[in-house]
mmCIF file of C-alpha atoms and ligand atoms in Angstrom:
data_model
loop_
_atom_site.group_PDB
_atom_site.id
_atom_site.type_symbol
_atom_site.label_atom_id
_atom_site.label_comp_id
_atom_site.label_asym_id
_atom_site.label_seq_id
_atom_site.Cartn_x
_atom_site.Cartn_y
_atom_site.Cartn_z
ATOM 1 C CA MET A 1 27.034 12.045 -15.834
ATOM 2 C CA ASN A 2 23.507 10.994 -13.921
ATOM 3 C CA GLU A 3 22.700 7.682 -12.810
ATOM 4 C CA VAL A 4 19.517 7.792 -13.911
ATOM 5 C CA ASP A 5 17.023 5.151 -12.359
ATOM 6 C CA PRO A 6 15.636 3.901 -15.358
ATOM 7 C CA ILE A 7 11.239 3.912 -13.520
ATOM 8 C CA VAL A 8 12.232 8.213 -12.406
ATOM 9 C CA ALA A 9 12.368 8.283 -16.078
ATOM 10 C CA ALA A 10 9.766 6.217 -17.100
ATOM 11 C CA GLN A 11 7.752 8.095 -15.004
ATOM 12 C CA ALA A 12 9.291 11.534 -16.590
ATOM 13 C CA LEU A 13 8.337 10.167 -20.046
ATOM 14 C CA SER A 14 4.734 8.991 -18.746
ATOM 15 C CA GLU A 15 3.882 12.609 -16.975
ATOM 16 C CA ILE A 16 4.830 14.017 -20.547
ATOM 17 C CA GLY A 17 2.211 11.834 -21.995
ATOM 18 C CA TYR A 18 0.505 12.513 -19.854
ATOM 19 C CA LEU A 19 0.089 16.495 -20.297
ATOM 20 C CA LEU A 20 0.365 16.041 -24.060
ATOM 21 C CA ARG A 21 -3.173 13.929 -24.038
ATOM 22 C CA GLN A 22 -4.366 17.102 -23.265
ATOM 23 C CA ASP A 23 -4.106 18.183 -26.419
ATOM 24 C CA PRO A 24 -6.211 15.760 -29.039
ATOM 25 C CA ASP A 25 -3.796 17.076 -31.927
ATOM 26 C CA GLN A 26 -0.877 15.131 -29.625
ATOM 27 C CA LYS A 27 -2.525 12.034 -29.419
ATOM 28 C CA PHE A 28 0.220 10.375 -31.536
ATOM 29 C CA ARG A 29 2.907 11.440 -30.053
ATOM 30 C CA ALA A 30 1.261 11.444 -26.807
ATOM 31 C CA ARG A 31 0.843 7.507 -27.401
ATOM 32 C CA ALA A 32 4.762 7.598 -28.482
ATOM 33 C CA PHE A 33 5.753 8.819 -24.812
ATOM 34 C CA SER A 34 3.547 6.614 -22.637
ATOM 35 C CA ASP A 35 4.457 3.257 -24.962
ATOM 36 C CA ALA A 36 8.361 3.827 -24.163
ATOM 37 C CA ALA A 37 7.632 4.877 -20.472
ATOM 38 C CA TRP A 38 5.803 1.112 -20.368
ATOM 39 C CA ALA A 39 8.381 -0.438 -22.592
ATOM 40 C CA ILE A 40 11.009 1.026 -20.182
ATOM 41 C CA ALA A 41 9.728 0.388 -17.028
ATOM 42 C CA GLN A 42 9.295 -3.869 -18.481
ATOM 43 C CA GLU A 43 12.901 -3.472 -19.288
ATOM 44 C CA ARG A 44 14.847 -0.999 -16.612
ATOM 45 C CA PRO A 45 17.442 -0.526 -19.365
ATOM 46 C CA ASP A 46 21.130 1.540 -18.058
ATOM 47 C CA LEU A 47 20.020 4.383 -19.099
ATOM 48 C CA ALA A 48 23.383 6.068 -18.906
ATOM 49 C CA GLU A 49 25.219 3.356 -20.866
ATOM 50 C CA LEU A 50 23.229 3.482 -23.674
ATOM 51 C CA HIS A 51 23.903 6.670 -23.794
ATOM 52 C CA ARG A 52 27.035 6.348 -24.083
ATOM 53 C CA ALA A 53 27.281 4.572 -26.761
ATOM 54 C CA GLY A 54 25.307 6.768 -28.045
ATOM 55 C CA VAL A 55 22.176 4.060 -28.682
ATOM 56 C CA LEU A 56 19.550 5.186 -26.961
ATOM 57 C CA LYS A 57 17.129 5.204 -30.001
ATOM 58 C CA SER A 58 17.244 0.987 -29.962
ATOM 59 C CA LEU A 59 15.626 1.129 -26.870
ATOM 60 C CA PRO A 60 11.354 -0.060 -28.343
ATOM 61 C CA GLY A 61 9.238 3.375 -29.302
ATOM 62 C CA VAL A 62 12.022 5.629 -28.914
ATOM 63 C CA GLY A 63 12.944 8.262 -31.851
ATOM 64 C CA GLU A 64 14.466 11.282 -32.336
ATOM 65 C CA GLY A 65 12.488 13.999 -29.446
ATOM 66 C CA ILE A 66 12.049 10.751 -26.700
ATOM 67 C CA ALA A 67 15.729 10.271 -27.116
ATOM 68 C CA ARG A 68 16.473 13.661 -26.433
ATOM 69 C CA VAL A 69 14.398 14.183 -23.029
ATOM 70 C CA LEU A 70 15.722 10.995 -22.082
ATOM 71 C CA THR A 71 19.639 12.035 -22.929
ATOM 72 C CA GLU A 72 18.817 15.238 -20.305
ATOM 73 C CA LEU A 73 17.589 13.314 -18.129
ATOM 74 C CA VAL A 74 20.434 10.757 -17.996
ATOM 75 C CA GLU A 75 23.387 13.997 -18.354
ATOM 76 C CA THR A 76 20.616 16.529 -15.555
ATOM 77 C CA GLY A 77 18.542 14.337 -13.714
ATOM 78 C CA HIS A 78 15.925 16.956 -14.659
ATOM 79 C CA SER A 79 13.400 17.607 -17.861
ATOM 80 C CA ARG A 80 13.248 20.952 -19.391
ATOM 81 C CA TYR A 81 10.441 19.907 -21.732
ATOM 82 C CA LEU A 82 8.318 18.348 -19.476
ATOM 83 C CA ASP A 83 8.644 21.913 -17.174
ATOM 84 C CA ARG A 84 7.899 22.830 -19.871
ATOM 85 C CA LEU A 85 4.311 21.152 -20.327
ATOM 86 C CA ARG A 86 3.903 22.117 -16.435
ATOM 87 C CA ALA A 87 4.053 25.335 -16.933
ATOM 88 C CA GLU A 88 1.914 25.765 -20.225
ATOM 89 C CA THR A 89 -0.403 22.934 -18.990
ATOM 90 C CA GLY A 90 -1.461 24.943 -15.699
ATOM 91 C CA GLN A 91 -0.113 22.547 -13.386
ATOM 92 C CA PRO A 92 4.068 24.053 -11.858
ATOM 93 C CA SER A 93 5.520 21.786 -9.637
ATOM 94 C CA ARG A 94 5.241 22.499 -6.174
ATOM 95 C CA GLU A 95 7.357 22.533 -3.435
ATOM 96 C CA ASP A 96 4.849 19.997 -0.654
ATOM 97 C CA GLU A 97 4.873 16.723 -3.940
ATOM 98 C CA SER A 98 6.125 13.987 -2.123
ATOM 99 C CA THR A 99 9.085 11.550 -2.311
ATOM 100 C CA LEU A 100 7.733 8.096 -2.445
ATOM 101 C CA ASP A 101 8.698 5.597 -4.790
ATOM 102 C CA MET A 102 7.995 2.117 -5.640
ATOM 103 C CA SER A 103 10.497 0.440 -2.354
ATOM 104 C CA GLY A 104 8.114 -0.050 -0.551
ATOM 105 C CA TYR A 105 4.999 -0.875 -2.879
ATOM 106 C CA ARG A 106 3.837 -4.310 -1.558
ATOM 107 C CA GLY A 107 1.070 -5.110 -4.188
ATOM 108 C CA ASP A 108 -1.656 -4.740 -6.767
ATOM 109 C CA LEU A 109 -5.411 -3.973 -5.306
ATOM 110 C CA HIS A 110 -7.138 -3.601 -9.339
ATOM 111 C CA SER A 111 -6.433 -7.382 -12.106
ATOM 112 C CA HIS A 112 -8.076 -8.831 -14.461
ATOM 113 C CA THR A 113 -7.703 -12.323 -15.788
ATOM 114 C CA LYS A 114 -9.135 -14.103 -18.314
ATOM 115 C CA TRP A 115 -12.517 -15.018 -15.968
ATOM 116 C CA SER A 116 -13.651 -11.934 -17.385
ATOM 117 C CA ASP A 117 -11.903 -8.860 -20.320
ATOM 118 C CA GLY A 118 -7.810 -9.480 -19.076
ATOM 119 C CA ARG A 119 -5.900 -11.564 -21.311
ATOM 120 C CA ALA A 120 -3.887 -14.013 -19.398
ATOM 121 C CA THR A 121 -4.301 -17.135 -16.572
ATOM 122 C CA MET A 122 -4.762 -16.484 -13.181
ATOM 123 C CA LEU A 123 -1.980 -18.456 -12.521
ATOM 124 C CA GLU A 124 0.351 -16.624 -15.427
ATOM 125 C CA MET A 125 -1.072 -13.223 -13.968
ATOM 126 C CA ALA A 126 -0.083 -14.461 -9.804
ATOM 127 C CA ARG A 127 3.944 -15.943 -11.342
ATOM 128 C CA GLY A 128 3.731 -12.141 -12.582
ATOM 129 C CA ALA A 129 2.893 -10.473 -9.172
ATOM 130 C CA GLU A 130 5.394 -12.779 -7.401
ATOM 131 C CA GLU A 131 8.172 -11.765 -10.226
ATOM 132 C CA ARG A 132 7.503 -8.807 -9.016
ATOM 133 C CA GLY A 133 7.718 -9.470 -4.920
ATOM 134 C CA TYR A 134 4.557 -8.567 -4.594
ATOM 135 C CA ARG A 135 3.135 -9.629 -1.284
ATOM 136 C CA TYR A 136 -0.235 -9.638 -2.755
ATOM 137 C CA LEU A 137 -2.507 -9.479 -5.434
ATOM 138 C CA CYS A 138 -6.107 -8.476 -5.766
ATOM 139 C CA VAL A 139 -7.845 -10.039 -8.775
ATOM 140 C CA THR A 140 -11.123 -7.744 -9.170
ATOM 141 C CA ASP A 141 -12.683 -9.039 -12.483
ATOM 142 C CA HIS A 142 -15.848 -7.491 -13.570
ATOM 143 C CA SER A 143 -19.121 -7.971 -12.186
ATOM 144 C CA PRO A 144 -22.491 -9.385 -15.201
ATOM 145 C CA ARG A 145 -24.136 -5.745 -16.904
ATOM 146 C CA ILE A 146 -21.227 -4.975 -19.222
ATOM 147 C CA LYS A 147 -21.364 -8.268 -21.388
ATOM 148 C CA VAL A 148 -19.070 -7.357 -23.809
ATOM 149 C CA VAL A 149 -16.521 -7.944 -20.262
ATOM 150 C CA ASN A 150 -17.770 -11.512 -19.436
ATOM 151 C CA GLY A 151 -18.435 -9.685 -15.678
ATOM 152 C CA LEU A 152 -19.238 -13.037 -13.246
ATOM 153 C CA GLY A 153 -22.258 -13.669 -11.225
ATOM 154 C CA PRO A 154 -22.450 -15.314 -7.684
ATOM 155 C CA GLU A 155 -22.200 -18.471 -9.321
ATOM 156 C CA ARG A 156 -18.938 -17.980 -11.222
ATOM 157 C CA LEU A 157 -17.208 -16.169 -7.841
ATOM 158 C CA LEU A 158 -17.482 -18.874 -6.494
ATOM 159 C CA GLU A 159 -15.742 -20.644 -9.520
ATOM 160 C CA GLN A 160 -13.605 -18.523 -9.466
ATOM 161 C CA SER A 161 -12.589 -19.324 -5.294
ATOM 162 C CA LYS A 162 -11.653 -22.479 -6.131
ATOM 163 C CA GLU A 163 -9.920 -22.060 -8.696
ATOM 164 C CA MET A 164 -8.044 -19.003 -6.486
ATOM 165 C CA ALA A 165 -7.718 -22.110 -4.040
ATOM 166 C CA GLU A 166 -5.235 -24.097 -6.410
ATOM 167 C CA VAL A 167 -3.229 -21.188 -7.664
ATOM 168 C CA GLN A 168 -2.658 -19.896 -4.287
ATOM 169 C CA LYS A 169 -0.506 -23.446 -4.114
ATOM 170 C CA GLN A 170 1.766 -22.424 -6.906
ATOM 171 C CA VAL A 171 2.670 -19.453 -5.334
ATOM 172 C CA ASP A 172 4.963 -18.712 -2.852
ATOM 173 C CA GLY A 173 5.467 -15.444 -0.993
ATOM 174 C CA LEU A 174 2.648 -14.198 -2.299
ATOM 175 C CA THR A 175 -1.566 -13.799 -1.249
ATOM 176 C CA LEU A 176 -4.191 -13.832 -3.718
ATOM 177 C CA LEU A 177 -7.160 -11.784 -3.150
ATOM 178 C CA GLN A 178 -10.658 -12.019 -4.278
ATOM 179 C CA GLY A 179 -12.195 -8.968 -5.295
ATOM 180 C CA ILE A 180 -14.654 -7.466 -7.963
ATOM 181 C CA GLU A 181 -14.872 -4.643 -9.505
ATOM 182 C CA VAL A 182 -18.764 -3.779 -9.766
ATOM 183 C CA ASP A 183 -20.046 -1.689 -11.845
ATOM 184 C CA ILE A 184 -21.421 1.858 -10.115
ATOM 185 C CA LEU A 185 -25.064 1.015 -11.732
ATOM 186 C CA GLU A 186 -26.914 4.838 -13.260
ATOM 187 C CA ASP A 187 -28.641 5.436 -9.309
ATOM 188 C CA GLY A 188 -25.467 4.401 -7.577
ATOM 189 C CA ALA A 189 -27.356 0.946 -6.798
ATOM 190 C CA LEU A 190 -23.895 -2.155 -7.484
ATOM 191 C CA ASP A 191 -24.532 -4.479 -9.367
ATOM 192 C CA LEU A 192 -24.135 -7.132 -7.161
ATOM 193 C CA PRO A 193 -26.335 -8.516 -3.999
ATOM 194 C CA ASP A 194 -25.172 -6.900 -0.885
ATOM 195 C CA ALA A 195 -24.550 -10.677 -0.243
ATOM 196 C CA VAL A 196 -21.827 -11.616 -2.399
ATOM 197 C CA LEU A 197 -20.152 -8.124 -2.142
ATOM 198 C CA GLU A 198 -19.908 -9.570 1.851
ATOM 199 C CA ILE A 199 -17.702 -11.862 1.321
ATOM 200 C CA LEU A 200 -15.343 -10.938 -1.119
ATOM 201 C CA ASP A 201 -12.041 -9.433 0.194
ATOM 202 C CA VAL A 202 -11.842 -6.257 -2.226
ATOM 203 C CA VAL A 203 -14.831 -4.469 -3.090
ATOM 204 C CA ILE A 204 -14.060 -2.027 -6.350
ATOM 205 C CA ALA A 205 -17.076 -0.188 -7.371
ATOM 206 C CA SER A 206 -16.385 1.919 -10.688
ATOM 207 C CA PRO A 207 -18.038 4.020 -13.261
ATOM 208 C CA HIS A 208 -17.716 2.625 -16.610
ATOM 209 C CA VAL A 209 -20.987 3.006 -18.401
ATOM 210 C CA LYS A 210 -23.060 6.556 -18.514
ATOM 211 C CA LEU A 211 -20.312 8.639 -17.026
ATOM 212 C CA ARG A 212 -22.515 12.033 -18.822
ATOM 213 C CA GLN A 213 -24.882 11.696 -16.257
ATOM 214 C CA GLU A 214 -26.046 15.275 -15.663
ATOM 215 C CA PRO A 215 -24.210 16.256 -12.825
ATOM 216 C CA GLU A 216 -26.600 16.193 -10.351
ATOM 217 C CA ALA A 217 -27.552 13.048 -10.463
ATOM 218 C CA MET A 218 -23.744 11.911 -11.213
ATOM 219 C CA THR A 219 -23.212 13.462 -7.923
ATOM 220 C CA HIS A 220 -25.893 11.771 -6.123
ATOM 221 C CA ARG A 221 -25.390 8.316 -8.288
ATOM 222 C CA MET A 222 -21.346 8.710 -6.713
ATOM 223 C CA LEU A 223 -21.899 9.293 -3.039
ATOM 224 C CA ARG A 224 -24.816 6.622 -2.608
ATOM 225 C CA ALA A 225 -21.334 4.120 -3.808
ATOM 226 C CA ALA A 226 -19.231 5.674 -1.845
ATOM 227 C CA SER A 227 -21.535 5.590 1.101
ATOM 228 C CA HIS A 228 -22.446 1.336 0.877
ATOM 229 C CA PRO A 229 -21.159 -0.046 3.062
ATOM 230 C CA HIS A 230 -18.912 -3.475 1.158
ATOM 231 C CA VAL A 231 -17.522 -1.273 -1.246
ATOM 232 C CA ASP A 232 -13.575 -0.623 -0.871
ATOM 233 C CA LEU A 233 -12.247 2.020 -3.226
ATOM 234 C CA ILE A 234 -13.961 3.983 -6.399
ATOM 235 C CA GLY A 235 -12.162 2.398 -9.178
ATOM 236 C CA HIS A 236 -10.209 5.186 -11.522
ATOM 237 C CA PRO A 237 -13.242 7.470 -10.242
ATOM 238 C CA THR A 238 -14.531 9.335 -13.343
ATOM 239 C CA GLY A 239 -13.665 7.333 -16.319
ATOM 240 C CA ARG A 240 -12.351 9.630 -18.225
ATOM 241 C CA ARG A 241 -10.214 8.821 -21.156
ATOM 242 C CA PRO A 242 -7.997 11.940 -21.402
ATOM 243 C CA GLY A 243 -7.759 12.538 -25.310
ATOM 244 C CA SER A 244 -10.660 10.787 -25.960
ATOM 245 C CA ARG A 245 -13.225 10.536 -23.440
ATOM 246 C CA GLU A 246 -14.107 12.968 -21.624
ATOM 247 C CA GLY A 247 -15.153 11.872 -17.588
ATOM 248 C CA ALA A 248 -18.176 11.839 -15.240
ATOM 249 C CA THR A 249 -18.168 15.170 -13.672
ATOM 250 C CA TYR A 250 -20.006 15.971 -10.101
ATOM 251 C CA ASP A 251 -19.223 17.085 -6.699
ATOM 252 C CA PHE A 252 -15.944 15.587 -6.056
ATOM 253 C CA GLU A 253 -15.269 17.184 -3.165
ATOM 254 C CA ALA A 254 -18.840 15.961 -1.547
ATOM 255 C CA VAL A 255 -18.114 12.513 -2.999
ATOM 256 C CA PHE A 256 -14.552 12.438 -1.529
ATOM 257 C CA LYS A 257 -15.421 13.676 1.896
ATOM 258 C CA GLU A 258 -18.217 11.280 2.177
ATOM 259 C CA ALA A 259 -15.794 8.450 0.602
ATOM 260 C CA ALA A 260 -13.229 9.233 3.386
ATOM 261 C CA LYS A 261 -16.303 9.402 6.458
ATOM 262 C CA HIS A 262 -16.704 5.500 5.386
ATOM 263 C CA GLY A 263 -12.881 4.887 4.994
ATOM 264 C CA VAL A 264 -13.492 4.665 1.296
ATOM 265 C CA ALA A 265 -10.218 5.185 -0.432
ATOM 266 C CA VAL A 266 -10.243 6.833 -4.175
ATOM 267 C CA GLU A 267 -7.761 4.932 -6.747
ATOM 268 C CA ILE A 268 -5.021 6.257 -8.890
ATOM 269 C CA ASP A 269 -5.670 3.861 -11.846
ATOM 270 C CA CYS A 270 -2.095 3.962 -13.617
ATOM 271 C CA ASP A 271 -2.746 2.464 -16.553
ATOM 272 C CA PRO A 272 -2.034 5.514 -19.375
ATOM 273 C CA ALA A 273 -5.329 5.525 -21.394
ATOM 274 C CA ARG A 274 -6.997 6.789 -17.861
ATOM 275 C CA MET A 275 -4.099 8.282 -15.892
ATOM 276 C CA ASP A 276 -7.786 8.826 -13.266
ATOM 277 C CA LEU A 277 -7.438 11.194 -11.163
ATOM 278 C CA SER A 278 -5.391 13.470 -12.090
ATOM 279 C CA PRO A 279 -2.411 15.448 -9.705
ATOM 280 C CA GLU A 280 -5.072 18.099 -8.757
ATOM 281 C CA MET A 281 -7.625 15.704 -8.246
ATOM 282 C CA ALA A 282 -6.157 13.698 -5.686
ATOM 283 C CA ARG A 283 -4.858 16.744 -3.794
ATOM 284 C CA LEU A 284 -8.593 17.655 -3.351
ATOM 285 C CA ALA A 285 -9.061 14.049 -2.173
ATOM 286 C CA LEU A 286 -6.245 14.156 0.178
ATOM 287 C CA GLU A 287 -7.170 17.868 1.433
ATOM 288 C CA CYS A 288 -10.836 15.699 1.857
ATOM 289 C CA GLY A 289 -8.897 12.979 4.314
ATOM 290 C CA CYS A 290 -9.289 10.045 1.298
ATOM 291 C CA ASN A 291 -7.357 6.867 0.951
ATOM 292 C CA PHE A 292 -5.586 6.180 -1.380
ATOM 293 C CA ALA A 293 -5.127 2.626 -3.730
ATOM 294 C CA VAL A 294 -2.226 3.624 -6.932
ATOM 295 C CA SER A 295 -3.253 0.480 -9.154
ATOM 296 C CA SER A 296 -2.812 -1.384 -12.654
ATOM 297 C CA ASP A 297 -5.600 -2.314 -13.362
ATOM 298 C CA ALA A 298 -3.491 -5.001 -15.330
ATOM 299 C CA HIS A 299 -5.044 -6.923 -18.055
ATOM 300 C CA SER A 300 -2.235 -9.143 -18.554
ATOM 301 C CA PRO A 301 1.177 -9.528 -16.319
ATOM 302 C CA ASN A 302 3.948 -7.239 -18.198
ATOM 303 C CA GLU A 303 1.113 -3.786 -17.677
ATOM 304 C CA PHE A 304 2.279 -4.548 -14.039
ATOM 305 C CA ALA A 305 4.661 -2.124 -14.711
ATOM 306 C CA TYR A 306 1.826 0.524 -15.198
ATOM 307 C CA VAL A 307 2.205 1.481 -11.520
ATOM 308 C CA PRO A 308 6.004 1.981 -11.402
ATOM 309 C CA MET A 309 5.288 3.954 -14.617
ATOM 310 C CA GLY A 310 2.022 5.926 -12.514
ATOM 311 C CA LEU A 311 3.375 7.100 -9.547
ATOM 312 C CA TRP A 312 4.142 10.718 -10.277
ATOM 313 C CA MET A 313 0.543 11.133 -9.834
ATOM 314 C CA ALA A 314 0.147 9.796 -6.273
ATOM 315 C CA ARG A 315 4.006 11.766 -5.622
ATOM 316 C CA ARG A 316 3.321 15.358 -7.211
ATOM 317 C CA ALA A 317 -0.045 15.366 -5.585
ATOM 318 C CA GLY A 318 1.785 14.963 -1.828
ATOM 319 C CA ILE A 319 -0.025 11.579 -0.845
ATOM 320 C CA PRO A 320 2.605 10.150 1.343
ATOM 321 C CA PRO A 321 3.214 6.466 1.076
ATOM 322 C CA GLU A 322 1.141 5.993 5.169
ATOM 323 C CA ARG A 323 -2.088 6.941 2.690
ATOM 324 C CA ILE A 324 -1.828 4.507 1.096
ATOM 325 C CA LEU A 325 -3.525 0.949 0.612
ATOM 326 C CA ASN A 326 -0.890 -0.777 -1.120
ATOM 327 C CA PHE A 327 2.097 0.823 0.581
ATOM 328 C CA GLN A 328 0.578 -1.862 3.773
ATOM 329 C CA PRO A 329 1.869 -4.875 4.999
ATOM 330 C CA LEU A 330 -1.055 -7.761 4.835
ATOM 331 C CA GLU A 331 -1.713 -8.207 7.585
ATOM 332 C CA GLU A 332 -2.219 -3.475 8.069
ATOM 333 C CA LEU A 333 -4.622 -3.542 4.416
ATOM 334 C CA THR A 334 -6.676 -6.857 5.922
ATOM 335 C CA ILE A 335 -7.532 -4.479 9.319
ATOM 336 C CA LEU A 336 -7.770 -1.019 6.930
ATOM 337 C CA LEU A 337 -10.719 -3.097 4.842
ATOM 338 C CA HIS A 338 -12.359 -4.821 6.831
ATOM 339 C CA ARG A 339 -12.632 -1.697 9.160
HETATM 340 ZN ZN1 ZN B 401 -12.991 -0.496 -14.580
HETATM 341 ZN ZN1 ZN B 402 -11.078 -2.259 -14.068
#
């Protein structure tokens, strides 16, 4: 009997969900695997004990098929179903995968609150990060452009900074950082003035709309964002939602090289609906010299569990912890952000 780490099991289920999502016909099955992964990442049950008692199916979202995968993980530490899906989708295991785990993960750099489209207050999010033992949390609500998310302009950002100072007093050992997830406009300009971006701790530039621009215009748009002096990282670089929305296509190599040149990191967004990049693209970005952020893009505290679920992508891409911002102590992170 194998004492399988529930986080390792959650990552296997999460990767299966990701691979199934590539096939639109498997959408529901994909979601079932992602949901079970999320439940396990949050509750961290003793899987070997549940297996011994024959009650793996008592876990939320775990039916016959998922229970079979869990049983094999408990008994052998391995899933032949995952291996088969990897082979079928042309993504076999590789020798040079890294051995990343959550032990060195210090904090999340991409999260939302009720200030924009999040479902929790800043205090609730801060307490959630504190409970996970994070040393820092960056609050990155949206910029004003997309009206439905109630994005923040300069005045509300100033108000938000006052609330942050108050919340900071109520948490222990956790440093709050104020950031923004600023929209990359069609021409590559950003949705807030430089004078505002300059004073924020972290600037994530993300593409949200007009993702299907033709590749040449999209390349220009992304190059401009990747070379902007105040941008720290490119959020969910293609904007895709596997199985439901195709993402942007552009000259990824050129954009990753430009990002690397300017010290701009690229993000692995662990929201199971996104999982953007992909292992192959993350590998390309690594070869281009980029640093990375591995983010939850959490809209509520329980969604912080997306990171332990999604970390498999960075491992499969062979990214070592020293190339990931979230694995740096706060002092080191601050230096990297104010390069
Ligand atoms: Zn976004
Ligand atoms: Zn976001």
